[in-house]
Coordinates of N, CA and C in Angstrom, one line a residue:
Q1 N -12.5 3.4 -24.7 CA -12.1 3.0 -23.3 C -11.1 1.9 -23.3
V2 N -10.4 1.9 -22.2 CA -9.4 0.8 -22.0 C -9.8 -0.1 -20.8
H3 N -9.7 -1.3 -21.0 CA -10.1 -2.3 -20.0 C -8.9 -3.2 -19.6
L4 N -8.9 -3.5 -18.3 CA -7.9 -4.4 -17.8 C -8.5 -5.7 -17.2
V5 N -7.9 -6.8 -17.5 CA -8.4 -8.1 -16.9 C -7.2 -8.8 -16.2
E6 N -7.4 -8.9 -14.9 CA -6.3 -9.5 -14.1 C -6.7 -11.0 -13.8
S7 N -5.6 -11.8 -13.6 CA -5.8 -13.2 -13.2 C -4.6 -13.6 -12.5
G8 N -4.8 -14.8 -11.7 CA -3.6 -15.4 -11.2 C -3.5 -15.4 -9.7
G9 N -4.3 -14.7 -9.0 CA -4.2 -14.7 -7.5 C -4.6 -16.0 -6.9
G10 N -4.5 -16.1 -5.6 CA -4.9 -17.3 -4.9 C -4.2 -17.5 -3.6
L11 N -4.3 -18.7 -3.1 CA -3.7 -19.0 -1.8 C -2.4 -19.9 -2.1
V12 N -1.3 -19.5 -1.4 CA -0.1 -20.3 -1.6 C 0.6 -20.3 -0.3
Q13 N 1.4 -21.4 -0.1 CA 2.2 -21.5 1.2 C 3.4 -20.6 1.1
A14 N 4.0 -20.2 2.2 CA 5.2 -19.5 2.2 C 6.3 -20.2 1.5
R15 N 7.1 -19.5 0.8 CA 8.2 -20.0 -0.1 C 7.7 -20.5 -1.4
G16 N 6.4 -20.4 -1.6 CA 5.8 -20.8 -2.9 C 5.9 -19.7 -3.9
S17 N 5.2 -20.0 -5.1 CA 5.3 -19.1 -6.2 C 3.9 -18.9 -6.8
L18 N 3.7 -17.7 -7.4 CA 2.5 -17.4 -8.1 C 2.8 -16.4 -9.2
T19 N 2.0 -16.5 -10.3 CA 2.2 -15.6 -11.4 C 0.9 -14.8 -11.6
L20 N 0.9 -13.5 -11.6 CA -0.2 -12.7 -11.9 C -0.1 -12.2 -13.4
S21 N -1.2 -12.0 -14.0 CA -1.2 -11.5 -15.4 C -2.3 -10.4 -15.5
C22 N -2.1 -9.5 -16.4 CA -3.0 -8.4 -16.6 C -3.0 -8.0 -18.1
A23 N -4.1 -8.1 -18.7 CA -4.2 -7.8 -20.1 C -5.0 -6.6 -20.3
A24 N -4.4 -5.7 -21.1 CA -5.1 -4.4 -21.4 C -5.7 -4.5 -22.9
S25 N -6.9 -4.0 -23.0 CA -7.5 -4.0 -24.3 C -8.4 -2.8 -24.5
G26 N -8.8 -2.6 -25.7 CA -9.7 -1.5 -26.0 C -9.0 -0.4 -26.9
S27 N -9.4 0.8 -26.7 CA -9.0 1.9 -27.5 C -7.6 2.4 -27.1
I28 N -6.6 1.7 -27.4 CA -5.2 2.0 -27.0 C -4.4 2.5 -28.1
F29 N -3.8 3.7 -28.0 CA -2.9 4.2 -28.9 C -1.5 3.8 -28.6
S30 N -1.2 4.0 -27.3 CA 0.2 3.5 -26.8 C 0.1 3.3 -25.3
I31 N 1.0 2.6 -24.8 CA 1.1 2.3 -23.4 C 2.4 2.9 -22.9
N32 N 2.3 3.7 -21.8 CA 3.5 4.3 -21.2 C 4.1 3.4 -20.2
T33 N 3.3 2.9 -19.3 CA 3.7 2.1 -18.2 C 2.7 1.0 -17.8
M34 N 3.2 -0.1 -17.5 CA 2.4 -1.2 -16.9 C 3.0 -1.6 -15.6
G35 N 2.2 -1.8 -14.6 CA 2.8 -2.2 -13.3 C 1.8 -2.8 -12.4
W36 N 2.3 -3.1 -11.2 CA 1.5 -3.7 -10.1 C 1.7 -3.0 -8.8
Y37 N 0.6 -2.8 -8.1 CA 0.5 -2.2 -6.8 C -0.1 -3.3 -5.9
R38 N 0.0 -3.1 -4.6 CA -0.7 -4.0 -3.7 C -1.1 -3.2 -2.5
Q39 N -2.2 -3.7 -1.8 CA -2.7 -3.1 -0.6 C -3.0 -4.2 0.4
A40 N -2.3 -4.2 1.5 CA -2.6 -5.1 2.5 C -3.6 -4.5 3.5
P41 N -4.3 -5.4 4.3 CA -5.3 -4.9 5.2 C -4.7 -3.8 6.1
G42 N -5.4 -2.7 6.2 CA -5.0 -1.6 7.1 C -3.8 -0.8 6.7
K43 N -3.4 -1.1 5.4 CA -2.2 -0.3 4.9 C -2.5 0.4 3.6
Q44 N -1.7 1.4 3.3 CA -1.9 2.1 2.1 C -1.4 1.3 0.9
R45 N -2.0 1.6 -0.3 CA -1.6 0.9 -1.5 C -0.1 1.3 -1.8
E46 N 0.7 0.4 -2.2 CA 2.1 0.6 -2.5 C 2.5 0.0 -3.8
L47 N 3.5 0.6 -4.4 CA 4.0 0.1 -5.7 C 4.8 -1.2 -5.4
V48 N 4.5 -2.2 -6.2 CA 5.3 -3.4 -6.2 C 6.4 -3.4 -7.3
A49 N 6.0 -3.2 -8.5 CA 6.9 -3.1 -9.6 C 6.2 -2.4 -10.8
H50 N 7.0 -1.7 -11.6 CA 6.4 -1.2 -12.8 C 7.4 -1.2 -13.9
I51 N 7.0 -1.2 -15.2 CA 7.9 -1.3 -16.3 C 7.5 -0.3 -17.3
P52 N 8.2 0.8 -17.4 CA 7.9 1.8 -18.4 C 8.3 1.3 -19.8
T53 N 7.6 1.7 -20.8 CA 8.0 1.4 -22.2 C 9.4 2.0 -22.4
G54 N 10.3 1.1 -22.9 CA 11.6 1.6 -23.2 C 12.6 1.8 -22.0
S55 N 12.1 1.4 -20.9 CA 13.0 1.5 -19.7 C 13.1 0.2 -18.9
K56 N 14.0 0.2 -18.0 CA 14.1 -1.0 -17.1 C 13.0 -1.0 -16.1
P57 N 12.7 -2.2 -15.6 CA 11.7 -2.3 -14.5 C 12.2 -1.7 -13.2
N58 N 11.3 -1.3 -12.4 CA 11.6 -0.8 -11.1 C 10.8 -1.7 -10.1
Y59 N 11.4 -1.9 -8.9 CA 10.9 -2.8 -7.9 C 10.9 -2.1 -6.6
A60 N 9.9 -2.4 -5.8 CA 10.0 -2.1 -4.3 C 11.1 -2.9 -3.7
D61 N 11.8 -2.3 -2.7 CA 12.9 -3.0 -2.1 C 12.5 -4.3 -1.5
S62 N 11.2 -4.3 -1.0 CA 10.7 -5.5 -0.3 C 10.6 -6.7 -1.2
V63 N 10.6 -6.5 -2.5 CA 10.3 -7.6 -3.4 C 11.5 -7.9 -4.4
K64 N 12.5 -7.0 -4.3 CA 13.7 -7.2 -5.2 C 14.3 -8.6 -5.0
G65 N 14.7 -9.2 -6.1 CA 15.3 -10.5 -6.0 C 14.3 -11.7 -5.9
R66 N 13.0 -11.3 -5.6 CA 12.0 -12.4 -5.5 C 10.9 -12.3 -6.6
F67 N 10.6 -11.1 -7.0 CA 9.5 -10.8 -8.0 C 10.2 -10.4 -9.3
T68 N 9.5 -10.8 -10.4 CA 10.0 -10.3 -11.7 C 8.8 -9.9 -12.5
I69 N 8.9 -8.6 -13.0 CA 7.8 -8.1 -13.9 C 8.3 -8.2 -15.3
S70 N 7.3 -8.5 -16.2 CA 7.6 -8.6 -17.6 C 6.4 -8.2 -18.4
R71 N 6.7 -7.8 -19.7 CA 5.6 -7.4 -20.5 C 5.6 -8.1 -21.9
N72 N 4.4 -8.4 -22.4 CA 4.3 -8.9 -23.8 C 3.7 -7.7 -24.6
F73 N 4.6 -7.1 -25.4 CA 4.1 -5.9 -26.1 C 3.1 -6.2 -27.2
G74 N 3.1 -7.5 -27.6 CA 2.2 -7.9 -28.7 C 0.8 -7.9 -28.3
N75 N 0.5 -8.3 -27.1 CA -0.9 -8.4 -26.6 C -1.1 -7.5 -25.4
N76 N -0.2 -6.6 -25.1 CA -0.4 -5.6 -24.0 C -0.7 -6.3 -22.7
T77 N 0.1 -7.2 -22.4 CA -0.1 -8.0 -21.1 C 1.2 -7.8 -20.3
V78 N 0.9 -7.6 -19.0 CA 2.0 -7.5 -18.0 C 1.9 -8.7 -17.0
Y79 N 3.0 -9.2 -16.6 CA 3.1 -10.4 -15.7 C 3.9 -10.0 -14.5
L80 N 3.5 -10.7 -13.4 CA 4.3 -10.5 -12.2 C 4.6 -11.9 -11.7
Q81 N 5.8 -12.4 -11.9 CA 6.2 -13.7 -11.3 C 6.7 -13.5 -9.9
M82 N 6.0 -14.1 -9.0 CA 6.4 -14.0 -7.5 C 6.9 -15.3 -7.0
N83 N 8.1 -15.2 -6.6 CA 8.8 -16.4 -6.0 C 9.1 -16.1 -4.5
S84 N 9.4 -17.2 -3.8 CA 9.8 -17.1 -2.4 C 8.8 -16.2 -1.6
L85 N 7.6 -16.5 -1.8 CA 6.5 -15.6 -1.2 C 6.6 -15.7 0.3
K86 N 6.2 -14.6 0.9 CA 6.2 -14.5 2.4 C 4.8 -14.1 2.9
P87 N 4.5 -14.5 4.1 CA 3.2 -14.0 4.6 C 2.9 -12.5 4.5
E88 N 4.0 -11.7 4.6 CA 3.8 -10.3 4.5 C 3.6 -9.8 3.0
D89 N 3.6 -10.7 2.1 CA 3.2 -10.4 0.7 C 1.7 -10.5 0.5
T90 N 1.0 -11.0 1.5 CA -0.4 -11.1 1.5 C -1.1 -9.7 1.2
A91 N -1.9 -9.6 0.2 CA -2.5 -8.3 -0.2 C -3.4 -8.5 -1.4
V92 N -4.1 -7.5 -1.7 CA -4.8 -7.4 -2.9 C -3.9 -6.7 -3.9
Y93 N -3.6 -7.3 -5.0 CA -2.7 -6.8 -6.0 C -3.5 -6.2 -7.2
Y94 N -3.1 -5.0 -7.5 CA -3.8 -4.2 -8.5 C -2.9 -3.9 -9.7
C95 N -3.4 -4.2 -10.9 CA -2.7 -3.9 -12.1 C -2.9 -2.4 -12.4
N96 N -1.9 -1.7 -12.9 CA -2.0 -0.3 -13.2 C -1.4 0.0 -14.6
V97 N -2.1 0.7 -15.4 CA -1.6 1.0 -16.7 C -1.8 2.5 -17.0
V98 N -0.8 3.1 -17.5 CA -0.8 4.4 -18.0 C -0.7 4.4 -19.5
A99 N -1.8 4.9 -20.2 CA -1.8 4.7 -21.7 C -2.4 6.0 -22.3
V100 N -2.2 6.0 -23.6 CA -2.8 7.1 -24.4 C -4.0 6.5 -25.2
E101 N -5.1 7.1 -25.0 CA -6.3 6.6 -25.6 C -6.3 6.9 -27.1
R102 N -6.7 6.0 -28.0 CA -6.5 6.1 -29.4 C -7.3 7.2 -30.1
L103 N -8.5 7.4 -29.7 CA -9.3 8.4 -30.4 C -9.1 9.8 -29.9
S104 N -9.0 10.0 -28.6 CA -8.8 11.3 -28.0 C -7.4 11.7 -27.8
L105 N -6.5 10.7 -27.8 CA -5.0 10.9 -27.5 C -4.8 11.5 -26.1
R106 N -5.8 11.2 -25.3 CA -5.7 11.6 -23.9 C -4.9 10.6 -23.1
R107 N -4.1 11.0 -22.1 CA -3.4 10.2 -21.2 C -4.4 9.6 -20.2
L108 N -4.4 8.3 -20.0 CA -5.3 7.6 -19.1 C -4.6 6.8 -18.1
E109 N -5.0 6.8 -16.8 CA -4.5 5.9 -15.9 C -5.6 4.9 -15.5
I110 N -5.4 3.6 -15.7 CA -6.4 2.6 -15.4 C -6.0 1.6 -14.4
W111 N -6.9 1.3 -13.5 CA -6.6 0.3 -12.5 C -7.5 -1.0 -12.7
G112 N -6.8 -2.1 -12.5 CA -7.6 -3.4 -12.5 C -8.5 -3.5 -11.3
Q113 N -9.2 -4.6 -11.3 CA -10.2 -4.8 -10.2 C -9.5 -5.4 -9.0
G114 N -8.3 -5.8 -9.1 CA -7.6 -6.4 -7.9 C -7.7 -7.9 -7.9
T115 N -6.7 -8.5 -7.5 CA -6.7 -10.0 -7.3 C -6.0 -10.3 -5.9
L116 N -6.6 -11.1 -5.1 CA -6.1 -11.4 -3.8 C -5.1 -12.5 -3.8
V117 N -4.0 -12.1 -3.2 CA -2.9 -13.1 -3.0 C -2.7 -13.3 -1.5
T118 N -2.9 -14.6 -1.1 CA -2.8 -14.9 0.4 C -1.6 -15.9 0.5
V119 N -0.7 -15.6 1.4 CA 0.5 -16.4 1.6 C 0.4 -16.9 3.1
S120 N 0.2 -18.2 3.2 CA 0.1 -18.8 4.5 C 1.5 -19.2 5.1
S121 N 1.6 -19.1 6.4 CA 2.9 -19.5 7.0 C 3.0 -20.9 7.3

């Protein structure tokens, strides 16, 4: 099995910064993609940013220029640096990993438990 542990959410004032992290562990053969989604109250879950292995990161238009996604390949961790936060960034942020399980070589998509980011005006 593959497990994700998220951290870094919290309350921040508008124009402030937060960094989220998500560490993947367990029976991992390889990781295809690591990324972040978010879901605001009453809205659908949406992609924030993701970074496929060997490719450039992709960002939602709403966060381009403010958020930066990065990966540490050594410890299978993905980070989301969020700057210039706005009240509309308030949401539960979910880590998402697409990986190949080591024993079965099956493709897995795993979601983190979610971490709440609240941006006050």
